[in-house]
XYZ file of C-alpha atoms in Angstrom:
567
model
C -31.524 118.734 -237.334
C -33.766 116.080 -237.497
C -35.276 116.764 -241.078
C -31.209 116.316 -242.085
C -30.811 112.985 -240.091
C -33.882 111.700 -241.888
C -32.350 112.947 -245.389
C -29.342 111.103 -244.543
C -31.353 107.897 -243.609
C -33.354 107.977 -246.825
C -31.077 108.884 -249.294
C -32.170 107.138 -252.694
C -30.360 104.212 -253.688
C -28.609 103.915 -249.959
C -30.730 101.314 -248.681
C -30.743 98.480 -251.894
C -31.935 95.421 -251.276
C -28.221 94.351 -251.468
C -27.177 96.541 -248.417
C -29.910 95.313 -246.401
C -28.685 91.830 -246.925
C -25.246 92.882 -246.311
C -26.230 94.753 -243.231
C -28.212 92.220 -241.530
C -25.299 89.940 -241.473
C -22.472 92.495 -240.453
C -24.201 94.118 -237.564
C -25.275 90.704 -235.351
C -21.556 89.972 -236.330
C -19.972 93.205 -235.178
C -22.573 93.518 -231.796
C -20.886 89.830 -231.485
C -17.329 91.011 -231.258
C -18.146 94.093 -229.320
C -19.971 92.048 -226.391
C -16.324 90.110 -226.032
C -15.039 93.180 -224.357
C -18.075 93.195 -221.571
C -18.721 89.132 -221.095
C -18.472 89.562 -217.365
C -20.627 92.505 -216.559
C -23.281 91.623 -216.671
C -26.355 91.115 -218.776
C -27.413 94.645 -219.357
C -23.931 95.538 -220.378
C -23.889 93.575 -222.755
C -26.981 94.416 -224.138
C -25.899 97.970 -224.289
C -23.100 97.304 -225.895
C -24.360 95.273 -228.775
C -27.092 98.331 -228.878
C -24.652 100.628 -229.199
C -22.652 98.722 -232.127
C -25.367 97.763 -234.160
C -26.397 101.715 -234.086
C -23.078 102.142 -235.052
C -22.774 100.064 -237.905
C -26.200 101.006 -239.427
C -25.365 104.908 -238.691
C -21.448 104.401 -240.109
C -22.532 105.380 -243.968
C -24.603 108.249 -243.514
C -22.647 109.947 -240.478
C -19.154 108.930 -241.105
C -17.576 111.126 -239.063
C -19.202 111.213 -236.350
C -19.211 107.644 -235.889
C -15.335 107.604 -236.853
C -15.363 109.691 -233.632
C -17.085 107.658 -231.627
C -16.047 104.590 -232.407
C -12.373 105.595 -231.528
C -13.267 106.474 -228.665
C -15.671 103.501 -227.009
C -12.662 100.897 -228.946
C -10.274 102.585 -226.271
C -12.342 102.022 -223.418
C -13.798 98.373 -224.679
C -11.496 96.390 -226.934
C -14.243 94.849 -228.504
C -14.845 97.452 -230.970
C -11.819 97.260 -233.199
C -13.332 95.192 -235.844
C -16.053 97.805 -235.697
C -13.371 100.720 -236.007
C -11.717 99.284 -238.450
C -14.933 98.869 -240.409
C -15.726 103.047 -239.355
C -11.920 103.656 -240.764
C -13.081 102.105 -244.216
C -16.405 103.967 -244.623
C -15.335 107.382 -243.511
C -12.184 106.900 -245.680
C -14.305 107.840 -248.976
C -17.675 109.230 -247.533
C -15.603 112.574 -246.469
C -14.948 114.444 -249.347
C -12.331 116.913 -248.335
C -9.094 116.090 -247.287
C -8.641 118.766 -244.198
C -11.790 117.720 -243.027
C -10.988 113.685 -243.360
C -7.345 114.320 -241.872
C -9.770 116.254 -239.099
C -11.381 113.382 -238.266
C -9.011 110.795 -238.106
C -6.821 112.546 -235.922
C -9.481 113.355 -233.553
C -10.437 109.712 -233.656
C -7.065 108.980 -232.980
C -6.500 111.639 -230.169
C -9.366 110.264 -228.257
C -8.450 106.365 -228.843
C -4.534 106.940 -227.884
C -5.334 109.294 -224.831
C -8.168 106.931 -223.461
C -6.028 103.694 -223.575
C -3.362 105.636 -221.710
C -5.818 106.214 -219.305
C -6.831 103.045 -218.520
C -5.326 101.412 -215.363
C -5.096 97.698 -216.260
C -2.903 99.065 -218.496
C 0.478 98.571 -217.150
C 2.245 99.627 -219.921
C 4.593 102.892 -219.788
C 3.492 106.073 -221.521
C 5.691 105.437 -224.486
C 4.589 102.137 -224.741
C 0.986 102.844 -224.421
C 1.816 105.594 -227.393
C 3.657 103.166 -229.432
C 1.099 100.221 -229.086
C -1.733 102.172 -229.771
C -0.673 104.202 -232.742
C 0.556 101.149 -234.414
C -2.954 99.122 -233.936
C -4.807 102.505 -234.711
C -2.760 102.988 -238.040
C -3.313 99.160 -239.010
C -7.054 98.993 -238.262
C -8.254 102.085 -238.909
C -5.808 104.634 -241.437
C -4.807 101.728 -243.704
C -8.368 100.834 -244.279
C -9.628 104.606 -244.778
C -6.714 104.927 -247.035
C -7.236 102.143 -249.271
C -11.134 102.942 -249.584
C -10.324 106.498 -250.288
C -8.060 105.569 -253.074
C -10.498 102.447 -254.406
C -13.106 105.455 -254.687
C -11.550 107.916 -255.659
C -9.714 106.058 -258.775
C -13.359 104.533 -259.365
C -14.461 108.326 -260.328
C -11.216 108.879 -262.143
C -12.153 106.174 -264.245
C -15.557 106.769 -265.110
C -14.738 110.337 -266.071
C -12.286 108.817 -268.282
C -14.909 106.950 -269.389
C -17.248 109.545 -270.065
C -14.595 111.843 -271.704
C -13.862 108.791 -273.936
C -17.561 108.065 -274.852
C -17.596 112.040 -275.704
C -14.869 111.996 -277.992
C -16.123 109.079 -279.642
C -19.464 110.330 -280.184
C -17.552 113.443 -281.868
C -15.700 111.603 -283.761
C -18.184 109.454 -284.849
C -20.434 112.426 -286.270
C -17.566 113.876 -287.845
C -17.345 110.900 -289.920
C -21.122 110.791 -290.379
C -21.533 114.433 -291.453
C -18.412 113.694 -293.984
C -20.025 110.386 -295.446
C -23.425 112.626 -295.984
C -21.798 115.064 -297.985
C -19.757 112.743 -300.006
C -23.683 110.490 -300.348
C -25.319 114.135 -301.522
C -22.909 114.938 -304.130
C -22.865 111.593 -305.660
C -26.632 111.985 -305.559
C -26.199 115.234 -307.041
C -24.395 113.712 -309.898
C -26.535 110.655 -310.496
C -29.367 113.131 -311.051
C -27.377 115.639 -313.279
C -26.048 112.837 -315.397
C -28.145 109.591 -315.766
C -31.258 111.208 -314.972
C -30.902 113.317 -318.219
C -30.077 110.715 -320.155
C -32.938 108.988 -319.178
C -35.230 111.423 -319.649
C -34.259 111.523 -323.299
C -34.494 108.300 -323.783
C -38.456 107.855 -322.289
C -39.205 111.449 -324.222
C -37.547 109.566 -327.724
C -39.105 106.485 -327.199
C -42.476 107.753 -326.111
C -42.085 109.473 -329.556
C -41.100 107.004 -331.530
C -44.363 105.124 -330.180
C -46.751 107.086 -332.048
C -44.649 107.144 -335.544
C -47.259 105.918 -337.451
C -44.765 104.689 -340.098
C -43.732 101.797 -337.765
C -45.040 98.185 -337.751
C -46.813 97.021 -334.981
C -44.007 94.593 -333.859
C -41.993 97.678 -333.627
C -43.954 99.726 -331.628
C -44.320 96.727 -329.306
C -40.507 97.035 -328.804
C -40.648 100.975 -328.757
C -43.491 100.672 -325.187
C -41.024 98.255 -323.916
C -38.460 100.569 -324.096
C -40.322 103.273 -322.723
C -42.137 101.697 -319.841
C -38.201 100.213 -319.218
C -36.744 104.212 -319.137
C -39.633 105.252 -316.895
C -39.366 102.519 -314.655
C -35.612 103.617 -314.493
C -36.347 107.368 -313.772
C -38.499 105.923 -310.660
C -35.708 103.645 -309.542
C -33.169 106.237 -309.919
C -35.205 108.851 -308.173
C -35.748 106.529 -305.373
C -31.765 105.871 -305.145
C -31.400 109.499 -305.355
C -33.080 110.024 -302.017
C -31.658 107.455 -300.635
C -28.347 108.444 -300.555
C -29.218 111.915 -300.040
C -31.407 111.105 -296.201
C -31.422 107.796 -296.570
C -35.540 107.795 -295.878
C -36.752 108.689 -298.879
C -38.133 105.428 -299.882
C -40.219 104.861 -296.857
C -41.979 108.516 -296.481
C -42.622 109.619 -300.223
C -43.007 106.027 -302.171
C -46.900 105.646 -302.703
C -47.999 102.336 -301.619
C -49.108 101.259 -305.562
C -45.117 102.033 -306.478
C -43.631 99.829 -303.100
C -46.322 96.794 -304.129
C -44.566 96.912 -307.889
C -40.632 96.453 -306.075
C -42.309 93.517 -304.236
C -43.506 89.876 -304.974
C -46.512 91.073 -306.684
C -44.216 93.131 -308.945
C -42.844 89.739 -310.131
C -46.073 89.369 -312.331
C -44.678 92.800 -313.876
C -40.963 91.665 -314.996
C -42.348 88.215 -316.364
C -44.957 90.617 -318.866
C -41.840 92.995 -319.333
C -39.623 90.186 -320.633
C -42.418 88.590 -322.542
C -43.095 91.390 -324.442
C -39.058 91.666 -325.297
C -39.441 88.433 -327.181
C -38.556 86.084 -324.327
C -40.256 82.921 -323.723
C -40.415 83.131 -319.638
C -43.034 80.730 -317.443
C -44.471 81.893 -314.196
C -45.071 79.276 -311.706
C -46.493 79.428 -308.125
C -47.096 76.813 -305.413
C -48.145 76.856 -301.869
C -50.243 79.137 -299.949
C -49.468 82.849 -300.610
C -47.374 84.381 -297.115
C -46.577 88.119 -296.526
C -42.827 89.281 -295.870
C -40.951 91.727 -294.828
C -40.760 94.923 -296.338
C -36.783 94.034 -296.869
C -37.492 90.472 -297.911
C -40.213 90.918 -300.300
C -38.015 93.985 -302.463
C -35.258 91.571 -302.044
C -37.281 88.755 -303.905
C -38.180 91.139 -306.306
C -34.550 91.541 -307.034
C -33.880 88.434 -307.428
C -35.906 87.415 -310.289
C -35.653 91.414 -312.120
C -31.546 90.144 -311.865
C -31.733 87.139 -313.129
C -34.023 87.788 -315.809
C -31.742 90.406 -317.042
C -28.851 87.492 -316.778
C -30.562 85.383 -319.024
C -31.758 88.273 -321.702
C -28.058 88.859 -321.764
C -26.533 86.098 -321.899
C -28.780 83.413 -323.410
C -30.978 85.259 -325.585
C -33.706 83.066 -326.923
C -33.388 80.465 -324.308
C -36.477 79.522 -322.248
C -36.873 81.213 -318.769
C -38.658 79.574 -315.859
C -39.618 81.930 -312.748
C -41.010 79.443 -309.749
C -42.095 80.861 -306.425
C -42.578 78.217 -303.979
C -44.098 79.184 -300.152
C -42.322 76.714 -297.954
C -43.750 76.757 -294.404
C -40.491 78.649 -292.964
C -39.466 80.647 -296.258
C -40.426 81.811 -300.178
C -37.903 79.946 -302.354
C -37.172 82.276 -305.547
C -35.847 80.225 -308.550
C -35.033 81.720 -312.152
C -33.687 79.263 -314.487
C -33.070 79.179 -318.156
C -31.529 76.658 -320.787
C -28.989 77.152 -322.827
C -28.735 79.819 -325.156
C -29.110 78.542 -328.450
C -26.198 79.069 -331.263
C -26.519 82.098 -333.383
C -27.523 81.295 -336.920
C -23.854 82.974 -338.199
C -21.687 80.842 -335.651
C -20.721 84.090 -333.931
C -20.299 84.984 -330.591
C -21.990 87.661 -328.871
C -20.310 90.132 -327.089
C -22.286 90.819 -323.536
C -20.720 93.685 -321.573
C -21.062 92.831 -317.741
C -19.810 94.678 -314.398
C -20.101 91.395 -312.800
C -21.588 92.890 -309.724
C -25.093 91.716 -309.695
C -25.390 88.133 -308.118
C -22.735 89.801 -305.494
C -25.443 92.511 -304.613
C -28.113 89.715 -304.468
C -26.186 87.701 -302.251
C -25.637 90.661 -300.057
C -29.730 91.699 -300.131
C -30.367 88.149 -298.871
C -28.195 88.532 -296.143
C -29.174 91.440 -294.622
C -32.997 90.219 -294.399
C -31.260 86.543 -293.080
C -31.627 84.781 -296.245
C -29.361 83.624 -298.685
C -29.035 83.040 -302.456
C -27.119 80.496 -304.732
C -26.163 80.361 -308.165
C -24.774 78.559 -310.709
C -24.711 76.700 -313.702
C -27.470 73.221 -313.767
C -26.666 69.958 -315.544
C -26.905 69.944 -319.481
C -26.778 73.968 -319.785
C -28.126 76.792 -318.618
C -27.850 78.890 -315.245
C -29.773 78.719 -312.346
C -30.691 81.491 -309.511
C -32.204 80.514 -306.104
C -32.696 82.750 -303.460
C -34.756 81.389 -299.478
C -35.906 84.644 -297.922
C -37.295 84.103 -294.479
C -40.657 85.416 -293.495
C -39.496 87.288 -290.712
C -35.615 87.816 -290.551
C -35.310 91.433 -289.546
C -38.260 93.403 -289.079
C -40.809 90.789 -289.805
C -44.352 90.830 -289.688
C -45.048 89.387 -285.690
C -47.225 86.717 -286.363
C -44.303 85.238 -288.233
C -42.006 82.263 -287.517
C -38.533 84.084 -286.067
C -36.472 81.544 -288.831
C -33.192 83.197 -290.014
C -30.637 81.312 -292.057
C -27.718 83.922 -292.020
C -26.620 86.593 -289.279
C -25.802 89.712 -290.637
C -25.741 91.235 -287.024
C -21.786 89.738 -286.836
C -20.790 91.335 -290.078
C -17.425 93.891 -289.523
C -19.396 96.010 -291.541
C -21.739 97.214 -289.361
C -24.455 97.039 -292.113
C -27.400 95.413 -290.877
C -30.235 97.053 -289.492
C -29.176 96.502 -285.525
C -25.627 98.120 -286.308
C -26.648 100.873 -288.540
C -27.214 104.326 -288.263
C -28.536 104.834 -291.460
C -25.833 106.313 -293.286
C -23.684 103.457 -293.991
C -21.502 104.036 -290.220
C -21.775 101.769 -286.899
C -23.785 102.710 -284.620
C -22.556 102.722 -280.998
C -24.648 102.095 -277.882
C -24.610 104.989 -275.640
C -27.253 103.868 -273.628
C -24.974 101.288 -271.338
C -22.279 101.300 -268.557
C -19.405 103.548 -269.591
C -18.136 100.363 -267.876
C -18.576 98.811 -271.391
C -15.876 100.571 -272.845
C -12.949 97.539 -272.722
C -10.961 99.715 -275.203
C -10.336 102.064 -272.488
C -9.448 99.786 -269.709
C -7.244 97.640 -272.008
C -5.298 100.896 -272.457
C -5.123 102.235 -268.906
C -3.736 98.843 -267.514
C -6.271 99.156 -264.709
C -6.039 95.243 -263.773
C -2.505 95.008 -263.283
C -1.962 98.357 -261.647
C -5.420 97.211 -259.553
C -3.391 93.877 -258.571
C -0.465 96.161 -257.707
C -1.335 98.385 -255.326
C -3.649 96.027 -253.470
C -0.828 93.799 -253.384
C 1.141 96.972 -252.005
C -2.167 97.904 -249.591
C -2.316 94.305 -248.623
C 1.487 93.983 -247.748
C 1.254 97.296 -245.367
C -0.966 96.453 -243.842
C 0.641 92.862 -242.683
C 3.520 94.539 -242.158
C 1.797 96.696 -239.341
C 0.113 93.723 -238.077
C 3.347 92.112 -237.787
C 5.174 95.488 -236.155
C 2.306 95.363 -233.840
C 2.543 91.845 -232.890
C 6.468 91.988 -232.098
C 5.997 95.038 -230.078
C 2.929 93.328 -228.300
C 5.532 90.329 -227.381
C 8.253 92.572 -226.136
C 5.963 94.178 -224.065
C 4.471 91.144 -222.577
C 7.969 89.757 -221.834
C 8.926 92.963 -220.303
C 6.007 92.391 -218.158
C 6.857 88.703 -216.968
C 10.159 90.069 -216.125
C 8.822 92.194 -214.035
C 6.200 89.952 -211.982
C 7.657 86.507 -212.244
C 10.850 84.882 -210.878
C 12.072 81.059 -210.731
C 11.631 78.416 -207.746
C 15.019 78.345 -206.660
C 15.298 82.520 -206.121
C 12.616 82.345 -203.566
C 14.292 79.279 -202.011
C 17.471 81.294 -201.831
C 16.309 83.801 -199.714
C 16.234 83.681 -196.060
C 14.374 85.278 -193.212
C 16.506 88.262 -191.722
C 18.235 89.509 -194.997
C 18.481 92.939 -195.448
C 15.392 94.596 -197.524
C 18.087 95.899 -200.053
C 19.881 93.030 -201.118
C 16.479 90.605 -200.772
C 14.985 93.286 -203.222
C 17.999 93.570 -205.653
C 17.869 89.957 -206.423
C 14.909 90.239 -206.908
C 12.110 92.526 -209.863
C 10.151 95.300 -208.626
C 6.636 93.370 -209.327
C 5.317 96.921 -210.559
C 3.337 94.615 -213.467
C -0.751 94.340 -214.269
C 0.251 90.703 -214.176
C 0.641 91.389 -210.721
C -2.699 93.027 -209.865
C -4.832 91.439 -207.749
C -2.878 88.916 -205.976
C -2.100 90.400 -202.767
C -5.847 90.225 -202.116
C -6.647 86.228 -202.178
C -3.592 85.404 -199.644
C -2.965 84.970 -196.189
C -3.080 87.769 -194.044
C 0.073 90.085 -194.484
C 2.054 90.964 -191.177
C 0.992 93.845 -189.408
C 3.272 96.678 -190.140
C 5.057 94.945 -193.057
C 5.222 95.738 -196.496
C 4.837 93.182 -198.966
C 6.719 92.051 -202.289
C 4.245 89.648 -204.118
C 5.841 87.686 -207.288
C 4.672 85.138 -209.236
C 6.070 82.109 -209.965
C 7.507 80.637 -213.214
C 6.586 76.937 -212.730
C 3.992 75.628 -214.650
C 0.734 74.295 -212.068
C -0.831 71.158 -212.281
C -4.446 72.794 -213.059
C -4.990 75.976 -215.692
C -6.708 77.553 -212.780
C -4.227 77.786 -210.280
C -1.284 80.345 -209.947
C 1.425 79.622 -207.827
C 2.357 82.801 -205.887
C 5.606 84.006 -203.792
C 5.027 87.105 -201.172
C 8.152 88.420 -199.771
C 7.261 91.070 -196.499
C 9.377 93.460 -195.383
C 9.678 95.284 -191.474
C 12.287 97.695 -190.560
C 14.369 97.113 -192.934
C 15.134 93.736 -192.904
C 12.826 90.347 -194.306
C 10.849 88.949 -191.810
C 8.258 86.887 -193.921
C 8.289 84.923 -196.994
C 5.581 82.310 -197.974
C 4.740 80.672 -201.129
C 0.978 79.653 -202.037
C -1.526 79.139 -204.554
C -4.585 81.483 -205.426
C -7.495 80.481 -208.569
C -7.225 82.052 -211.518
């Protein structure tokens, strides 16, 4: 027994820092309103008592029942103890789990509060109204509260089942749609690899002979390597797409460390050679001190300027190309610009076939590492491509400034790296409050139907208050009809009536307003029997009562007197 009291005591989680708070202010105030009851008697009493309640209180959680019992039980006896009753009513409400045993408890509670108030001899109330009075104030202070925290818990676990059965079918759904998008990424893989990456592999085994055709000029076989190194560097980039899509990792665990530095800044060095050895007339320029990036950032850069050069091979075709790299002290600034193309020596046009899709993809590459890029035409010709790539957006090295110039985290999309799952779909945190879930809520209505029923709980429960109240009122009139009658009655009777009509005028003084006063007056008659009334007139002083004793002797009145006893 005692190993289970102390489990109950030291449950984990019961005693938070929260509830210790909590409890240190309700029990003073609840010993407080249970000493009321037992102001006059006596100190030790009251020290008892406020013993008693604060046990109580602390005990109320773990051993709801039992101190549902007691509790109704010392509230019938001291009247002090209702707020802590009602408080018992509120904890045992949810703390007992099944309903026969809760409905158990409560009625005994009630049972031992109704049939201990009847038993109480200040009373003066009538059986029925002892009954009434007490199972009115038993079902306002007690049931209503039990109910209301029954229901508050038990729709709080309705609710976060909901909530859990919601997260579940969300997670299913959400790797439906992931296992669908994989298969759809494979076979497009599949097909990249069947299609371009034969073509491609023609083209580097053609060109690679073509390079050793002795019957070419030197100029030619320049041209030729170009083409070559150009179909090789495809087959890489293609192969590295390829995995990609098919497990999306593919670039991080099998690219060698040589191949990632030529997709980065120092690849830049690589694209300038490439284009100068197609005939282009392209200018590398670096300032500032050189600054590492992100993985992210620096393939972005690298991007940039293999784009743009491929823009202005296109499109202005023997105009000069300037690549700059500038280290600012937050950023790298990428800039390709080139002049305008010069006029064909036949006055045609050339025909440049585009998808248009390239400075879109740039602009999106920038993004996602918290950059951005611009482009456009510049003043007197030409075309111009900037990118500013921070040096730690997303994943940056951590001796880096934190400087980002666009969120990507707020894109719909889902397609940075804090909102991606690495297939393309939004990822969903799992790891918080089922709480979280607003969609859910929004649905059930739980605020308004929340407002609803407390409004409902609420409103019984001042109804009861106020059915207690009015009964309370009757009663106590009852009561002063009983034990009180007006100035002029006692003047009207006279010594020597006859017992039965003196007592037919007058009530029956069978009242606990009436207890007690026989004692503090003048000495009653010998062999008389006494009527003692009080009076309706209002005394000068709060402590006196004005009394009338009407005494009675063989059947007629032989005594009445009128005086004044303290309160």
């Amino acid at each position: 027994m005692a190993r289970d009291v102390r489990e109950h005591l030291v449950v984990a989680g019961m005693w938070s820092r929260r509830r210790i708070v909590g409890e240190a202010i309700l029990a003073p105030f609840l010993a407080l309103m249970a000493t009321l009851g037992v102001l006059g008697d006596g100190v030790f009493a009251i020290v008892a008592v406020a013993v008693v309640a604060v046990a109580l209180s602390l005990l109320r959680r773990a051993f709801p029942t039992t101190v549902l019992v007691l509790t109704g039980a010392i509230a019938a006896v001291s009247g002090g103890f209702w707020a802590l009753l009602m408080l018992a009513g509120w904890s045992a409400g949810p703390r007992i789990k099944a309903p026969r045993r809760a409905l158990a408890a409560f009625a005994i509670s009630y049972a031992l509060y109704a049939g201990l108030s009847a038993l109480q001899e200040h009373s003066g109330l009538t059986a029925m109204q002892t009954l009434v009075f007490t199972t009115l104030a038993f079902l306002a202070t007690t049931v209503v509260p039990g109910l209301a925290a029954r229901y508050r818990t038990q729709r709080r676990t309705l609710m976060h089942a909901l909530h859990e059965h919601n997260a579940q079918l969300l997670r299913e759904r959400e790797i439906i749609a992931s296992h669908t998008r994989l298969r759809e990424r494979q076979r497009i893989a599949q097909d990249m690899h069947d299609s371009l990456g034969h073509q491609l592999a023609l083209i580097a085994v053609h060109t690679g002979a073509l390079e050793v055709d002795r019957t070419l000029t030197d100029g030619q076989r320049e041209a030729v390597a170009v083409l070559r190194q150009a179909s090789v560097a495809a087959m890489h980039e293609l192969r590295e797409a390829v995995g990609i899509l098919r497990d999306g990792t593919y670039a991080q665990e099998h690219e060698s460390e040589s191949a990632a530095a030529t997709r980065g800044v120092p690849g830049i060095d690589g694209l300038v050679e490439a284009s100068r050895a197609a005939g282009a007339d392209v200018k590398l320029r670096q300032e500032g001190e050189t600054r590492s990036l992100a993985p992210a950032a620096d393939h972005a850069a690298y991007r940039i300027v293999q784009e743009a050069l491929t823009n202005a091979l296109k499109h202005a075709q023997g105009a000069s190309i300037t690549v700059e790299l500038r280290y600012e002290p937050d950023s790298l600034v990428v800039e390709v610009a080139n002049g305008p193309a010069p006029v064909p020596a036949d006055g045609g046009s050339r025909v440049v076939v585009s998808g248009g899709q390239g400075l879109t993809g740039l602009q999106e590459r920038a993004r996602l590492v918290g950059g951005m890029v611009h482009a456009g035409p510049v003043a007197g010709g030409g075309f111009r491509v900037a990118g500013v790539l921070p040096y730690s957006g997303r994943g940056g090295t951590p001796d880096a400034s934190p400087t980002t110039f666009v969120d990507g985290g707020s894109d719909f999309r889902g397609q940075s790296e804090r909102a991606s799952n690495g297939d393309g779909g939004e990822v969903i945190d799992w790891s918080g409050s089922p709480d979280r879930q607003k969609e859910l809520d929004r649905a059930m209505g739980n605020k308004k139907k929340g407002v609803v029923i407390g409004c409902g709980i609420a409103a019984a429960v001042v109804v009861g208050l106020v059915v207690l109240a009015v009964v309370a009122v009757v009663a106590l009139v009852n009561e002063s009809d009983n034990a009180m009658i007006e100035p002029s009655v006692y003047k009207s009777m006279k010594v020597g009536e006859a017992e039965a009509d003196v007592r037919d005028k007058l009530p029956d003084g069978d009242s606990f307003l009436t207890e007690g006063l026989d004692s503090d007056g003048p000495a009653e008659p010998k062999g008389a029997n006494c009527l003692v009334l009080m009076s309706t007139e209002i005394p000068d002083s709060l402590d006196d009562e004005p009394v009338f004793r009407f005494c009675f002797k063989d059947g007629k009145l032989i005594e009445k007197r009128s005086y004044t006893i303290k309160s």
